[in-house]
Short mmCIF file of C-alpha atoms in Angstrom, two decimals:
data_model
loop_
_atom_site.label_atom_id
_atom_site.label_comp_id
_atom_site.label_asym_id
_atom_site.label_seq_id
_atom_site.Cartn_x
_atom_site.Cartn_y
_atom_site.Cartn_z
CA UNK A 1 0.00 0.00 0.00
CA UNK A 2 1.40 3.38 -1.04
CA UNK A 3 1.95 6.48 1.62
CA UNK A 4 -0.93 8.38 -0.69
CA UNK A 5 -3.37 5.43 -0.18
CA UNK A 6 -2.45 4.71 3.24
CA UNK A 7 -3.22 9.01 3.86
CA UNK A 8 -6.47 8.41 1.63
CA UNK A 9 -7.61 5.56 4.00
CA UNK A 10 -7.07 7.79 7.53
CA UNK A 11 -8.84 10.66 5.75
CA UNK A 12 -11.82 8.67 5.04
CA UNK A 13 -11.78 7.23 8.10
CA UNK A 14 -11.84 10.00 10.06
CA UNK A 15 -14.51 11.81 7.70
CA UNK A 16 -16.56 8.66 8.58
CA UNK A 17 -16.00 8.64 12.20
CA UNK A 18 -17.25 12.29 12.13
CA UNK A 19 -20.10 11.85 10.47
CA UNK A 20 -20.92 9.23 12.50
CA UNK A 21 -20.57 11.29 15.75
CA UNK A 22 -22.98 13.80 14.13
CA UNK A 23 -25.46 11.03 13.85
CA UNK A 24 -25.04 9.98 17.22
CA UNK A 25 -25.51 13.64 18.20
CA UNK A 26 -29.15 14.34 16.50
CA UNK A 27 -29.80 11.51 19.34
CA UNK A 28 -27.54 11.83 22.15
CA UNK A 29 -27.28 15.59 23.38
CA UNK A 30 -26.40 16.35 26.47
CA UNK A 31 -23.13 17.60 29.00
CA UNK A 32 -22.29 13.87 28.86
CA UNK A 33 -22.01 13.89 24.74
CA UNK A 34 -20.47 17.45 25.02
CA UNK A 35 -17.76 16.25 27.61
CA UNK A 36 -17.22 13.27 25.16
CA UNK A 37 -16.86 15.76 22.19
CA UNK A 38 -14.22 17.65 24.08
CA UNK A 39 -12.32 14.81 25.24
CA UNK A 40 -12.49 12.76 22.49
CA UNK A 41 -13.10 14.25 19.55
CA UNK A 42 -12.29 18.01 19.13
CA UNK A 43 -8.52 16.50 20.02
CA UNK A 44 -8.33 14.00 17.47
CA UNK A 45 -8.83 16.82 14.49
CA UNK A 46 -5.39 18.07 15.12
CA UNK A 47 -3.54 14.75 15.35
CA UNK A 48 -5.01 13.79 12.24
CA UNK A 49 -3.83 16.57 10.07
CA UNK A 50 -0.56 16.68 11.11
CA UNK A 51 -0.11 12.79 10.59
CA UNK A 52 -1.85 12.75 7.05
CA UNK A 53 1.06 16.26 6.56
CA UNK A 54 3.95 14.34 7.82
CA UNK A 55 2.45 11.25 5.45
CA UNK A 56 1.98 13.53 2.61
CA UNK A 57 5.94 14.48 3.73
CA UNK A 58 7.27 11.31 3.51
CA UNK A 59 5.48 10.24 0.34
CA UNK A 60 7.51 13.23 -1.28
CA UNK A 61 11.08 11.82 0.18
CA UNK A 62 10.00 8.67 -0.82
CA UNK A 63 9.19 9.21 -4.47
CA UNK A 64 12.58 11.68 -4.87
CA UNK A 65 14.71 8.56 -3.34
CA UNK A 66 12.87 6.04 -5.94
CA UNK A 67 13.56 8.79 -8.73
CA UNK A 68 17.35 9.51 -8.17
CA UNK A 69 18.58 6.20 -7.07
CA UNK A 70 16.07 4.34 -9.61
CA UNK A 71 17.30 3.04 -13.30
CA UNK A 72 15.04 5.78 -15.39
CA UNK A 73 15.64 9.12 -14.11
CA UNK B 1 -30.29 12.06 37.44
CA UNK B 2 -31.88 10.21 34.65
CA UNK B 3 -29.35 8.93 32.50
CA UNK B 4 -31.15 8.57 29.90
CA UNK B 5 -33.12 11.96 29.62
CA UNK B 6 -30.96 13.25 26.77
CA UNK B 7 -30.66 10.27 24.93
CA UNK B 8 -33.53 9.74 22.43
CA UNK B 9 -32.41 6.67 20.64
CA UNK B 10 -29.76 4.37 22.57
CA UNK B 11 -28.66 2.70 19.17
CA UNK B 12 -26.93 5.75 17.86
CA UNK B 13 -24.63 5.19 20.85
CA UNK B 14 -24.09 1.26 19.97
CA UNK B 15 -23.47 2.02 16.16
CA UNK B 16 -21.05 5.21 17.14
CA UNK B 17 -19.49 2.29 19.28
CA UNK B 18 -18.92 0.13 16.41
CA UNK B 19 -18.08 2.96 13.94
CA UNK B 20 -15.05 3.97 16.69
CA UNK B 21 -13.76 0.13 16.39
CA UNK B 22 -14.12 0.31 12.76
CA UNK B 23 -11.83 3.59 12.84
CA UNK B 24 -9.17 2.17 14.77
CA UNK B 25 -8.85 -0.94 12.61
CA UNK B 26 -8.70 1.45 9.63
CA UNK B 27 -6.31 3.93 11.40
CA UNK B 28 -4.23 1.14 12.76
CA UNK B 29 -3.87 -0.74 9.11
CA UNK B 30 -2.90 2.84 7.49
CA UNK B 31 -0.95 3.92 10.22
CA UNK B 32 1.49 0.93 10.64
CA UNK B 33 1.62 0.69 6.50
CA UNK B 34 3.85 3.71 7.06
CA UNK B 35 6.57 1.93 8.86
CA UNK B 36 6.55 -0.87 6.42
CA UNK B 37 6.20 1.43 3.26
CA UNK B 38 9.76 2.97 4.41
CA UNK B 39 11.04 0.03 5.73
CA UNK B 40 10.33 -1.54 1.86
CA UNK B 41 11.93 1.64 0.61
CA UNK B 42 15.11 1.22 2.86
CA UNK B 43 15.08 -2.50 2.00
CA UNK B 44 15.00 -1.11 -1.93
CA UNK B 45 17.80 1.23 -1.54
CA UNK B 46 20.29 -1.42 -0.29
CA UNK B 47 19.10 -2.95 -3.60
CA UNK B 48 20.14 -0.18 -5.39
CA UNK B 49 23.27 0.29 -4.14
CA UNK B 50 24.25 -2.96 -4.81
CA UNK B 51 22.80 -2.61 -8.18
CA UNK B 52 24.63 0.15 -9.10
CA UNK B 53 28.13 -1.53 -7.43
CA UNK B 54 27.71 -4.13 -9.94
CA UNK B 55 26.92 -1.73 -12.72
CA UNK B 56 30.11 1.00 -12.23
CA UNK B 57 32.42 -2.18 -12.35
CA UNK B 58 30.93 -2.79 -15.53
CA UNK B 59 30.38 0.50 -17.16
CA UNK B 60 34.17 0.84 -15.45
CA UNK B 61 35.38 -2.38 -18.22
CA UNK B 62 33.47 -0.74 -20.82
CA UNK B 63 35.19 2.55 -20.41
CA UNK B 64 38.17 1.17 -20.18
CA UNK B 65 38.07 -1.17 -23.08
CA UNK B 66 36.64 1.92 -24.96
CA UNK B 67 39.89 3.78 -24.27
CA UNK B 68 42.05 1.04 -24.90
CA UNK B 69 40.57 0.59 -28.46
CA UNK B 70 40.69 3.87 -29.31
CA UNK B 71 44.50 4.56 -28.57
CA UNK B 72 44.81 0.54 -30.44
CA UNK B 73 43.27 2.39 -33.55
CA UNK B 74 44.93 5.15 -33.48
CA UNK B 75 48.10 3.81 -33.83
CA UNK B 76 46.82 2.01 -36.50
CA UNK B 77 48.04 2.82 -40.52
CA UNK B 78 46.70 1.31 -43.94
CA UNK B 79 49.95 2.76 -45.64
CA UNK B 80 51.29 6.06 -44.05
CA UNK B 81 47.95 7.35 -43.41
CA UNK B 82 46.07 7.16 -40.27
CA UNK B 83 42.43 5.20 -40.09
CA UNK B 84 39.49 6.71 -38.99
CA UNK B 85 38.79 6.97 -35.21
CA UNK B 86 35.74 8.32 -34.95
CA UNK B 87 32.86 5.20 -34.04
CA UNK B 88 35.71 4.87 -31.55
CA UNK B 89 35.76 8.31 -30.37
CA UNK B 90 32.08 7.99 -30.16
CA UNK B 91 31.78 5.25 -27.83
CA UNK B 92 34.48 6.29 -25.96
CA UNK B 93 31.74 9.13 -25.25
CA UNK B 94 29.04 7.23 -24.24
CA UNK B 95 31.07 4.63 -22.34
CA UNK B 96 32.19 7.86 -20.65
CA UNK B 97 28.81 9.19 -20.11
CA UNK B 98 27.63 5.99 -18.56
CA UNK B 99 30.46 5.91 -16.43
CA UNK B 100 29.92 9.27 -14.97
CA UNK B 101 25.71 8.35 -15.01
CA UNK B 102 26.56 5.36 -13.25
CA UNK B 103 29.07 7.07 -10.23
CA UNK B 104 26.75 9.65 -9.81
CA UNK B 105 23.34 6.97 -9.19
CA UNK B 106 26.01 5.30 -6.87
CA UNK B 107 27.03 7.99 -4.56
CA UNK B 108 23.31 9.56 -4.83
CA UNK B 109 22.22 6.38 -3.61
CA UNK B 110 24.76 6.29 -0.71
CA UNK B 111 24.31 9.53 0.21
CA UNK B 112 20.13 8.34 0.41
CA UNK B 113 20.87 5.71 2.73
CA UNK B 114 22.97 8.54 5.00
CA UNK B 115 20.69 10.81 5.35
CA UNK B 116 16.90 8.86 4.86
CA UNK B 117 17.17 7.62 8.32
CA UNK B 118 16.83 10.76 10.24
CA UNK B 119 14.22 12.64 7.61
CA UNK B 120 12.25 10.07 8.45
CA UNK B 121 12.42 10.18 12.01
CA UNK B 122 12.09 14.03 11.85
CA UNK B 123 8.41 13.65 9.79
CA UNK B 124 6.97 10.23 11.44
CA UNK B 125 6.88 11.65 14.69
CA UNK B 126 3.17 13.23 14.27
CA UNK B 127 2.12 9.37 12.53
CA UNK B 128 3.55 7.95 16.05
CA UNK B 129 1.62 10.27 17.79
CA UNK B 130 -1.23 9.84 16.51
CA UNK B 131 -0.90 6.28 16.87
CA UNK B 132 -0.27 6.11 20.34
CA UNK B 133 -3.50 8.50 20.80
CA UNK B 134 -5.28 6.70 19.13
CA UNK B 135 -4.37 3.55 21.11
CA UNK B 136 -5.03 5.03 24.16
CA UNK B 137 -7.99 6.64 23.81
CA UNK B 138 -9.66 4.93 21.42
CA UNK B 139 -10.25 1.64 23.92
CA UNK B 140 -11.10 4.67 26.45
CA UNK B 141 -14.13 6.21 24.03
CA UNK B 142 -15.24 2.71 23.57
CA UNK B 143 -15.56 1.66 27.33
CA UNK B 144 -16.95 5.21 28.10
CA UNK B 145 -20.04 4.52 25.42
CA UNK B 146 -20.69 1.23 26.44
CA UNK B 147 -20.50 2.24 30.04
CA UNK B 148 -22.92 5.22 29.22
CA UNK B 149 -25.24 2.22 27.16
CA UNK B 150 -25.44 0.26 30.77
CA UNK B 151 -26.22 2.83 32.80
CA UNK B 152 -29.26 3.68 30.32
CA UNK B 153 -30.08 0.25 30.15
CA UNK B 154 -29.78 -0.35 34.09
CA UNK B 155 -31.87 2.58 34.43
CA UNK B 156 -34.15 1.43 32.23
CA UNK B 157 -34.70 -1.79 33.86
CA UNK B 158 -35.06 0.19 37.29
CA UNK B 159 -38.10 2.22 35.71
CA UNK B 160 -40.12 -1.47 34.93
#
């Protein structure tokens, strides 16, 4: 599995996992669900960015290393 | 208080449950792909390198024998005149050309191995932190919904 597909598959995953928390929401609002959102959720945005960046970062090293030290280039 | 007064349908918990696990199967599986996408890349550049050993000792040969049979030629006559060196001169060229290709792939390739191990330290660190967030609080948001879909249920139960 390539870096881009592997960053495709976290983004997806997370876009799923948020709209599944909005479902939940429409039935499941309270300070409970809010205190969940903070804990849980709100903090995972973030992480998830800067992973799929450092993935999108690597893929570029990766793909200059095939390029200069491969046969073609 | 009622624990479930603000919850109008207890499913949406159970399925927001299950779409958590399926997350961190899905996170996990990319996440850990990175380590063996680089380790695969690592494990191709050793390749390389000893690819492109075995080529410079060839292209080496070539250039040499494409020096050595120009300098045979040009010492060559057909009476008192000279013969022509030039498909000589021409490969000479190229051999040269694929020398200097094949030196340069070689030392790029070294110089990859160098310095590949601490870029990618320096950018994985926000995949390894999201993995170990994700292993530690994913389990937690789990246990805290089912633990919220007992108490509902318990209370539930209570109210019969």
């Amino acid at each position: 599995m390539s870096l881009d597909s592997s960053r495709y598959r976290l983004w997806n995953g997370y876009q799923t996992l948020l709209s599944a928390w909005e479902a939940t929401q429409r039935h499941w609002r309270d300070t409970v669900s809010q205190d969940f959102d903070r804990k849980f959720l709100v903090p995972l945005g973030p992480s998830v960015f800067a992973a799929m960046n450092a993935m999108d970062q690597l893929d570029q090293i990766l793909s200059r290393v095939r390029q200069e030290c491969g046969e073609s280039s | 208080m009622n624990p479930a007064a603000k919850v109008t349908n207890t499913r949406a918990i159970a399925d927001f449950s299950a779409a958590v696990a399926t997350f961190a199967s899905i996170s996990s599986s990319a996440l850990s792909s990175v380590g063996q996408e680089i380790q695969r890349l690592s494990d191709w550049l050793e390749e390389q390198r000893q690819f492109w050993v075995r080529a410079l000792r060839k292209v080496e040969e070539d250039f040499i024998h494409a020096r050595q049979e120009l300098a045979r030629r040009k010492m060559m006559r057909i009476g008192d005149r000279p013969v022509a060196t030039s498909d000589q001169e021409l490969a000479l060229r190229k051999a040269k050309v694929r020398f200097e290709y094949v030196q340069e792939k070689l030392a790029k390739t070294k110089e990859w191995q160098r310095v590949l191990p601490q870029l990618v330290l320096d950018n994985l660190a926000p995949v390894k932190v999201l993995q170990n967030n994700l292993d530690a609080d994913l389990p937690k948001m789990r246990s805290f919904l089912d633990q919220k879909l007992n108490e509902i249920e318990q209370y539930a139960r209570e109210q019969l």
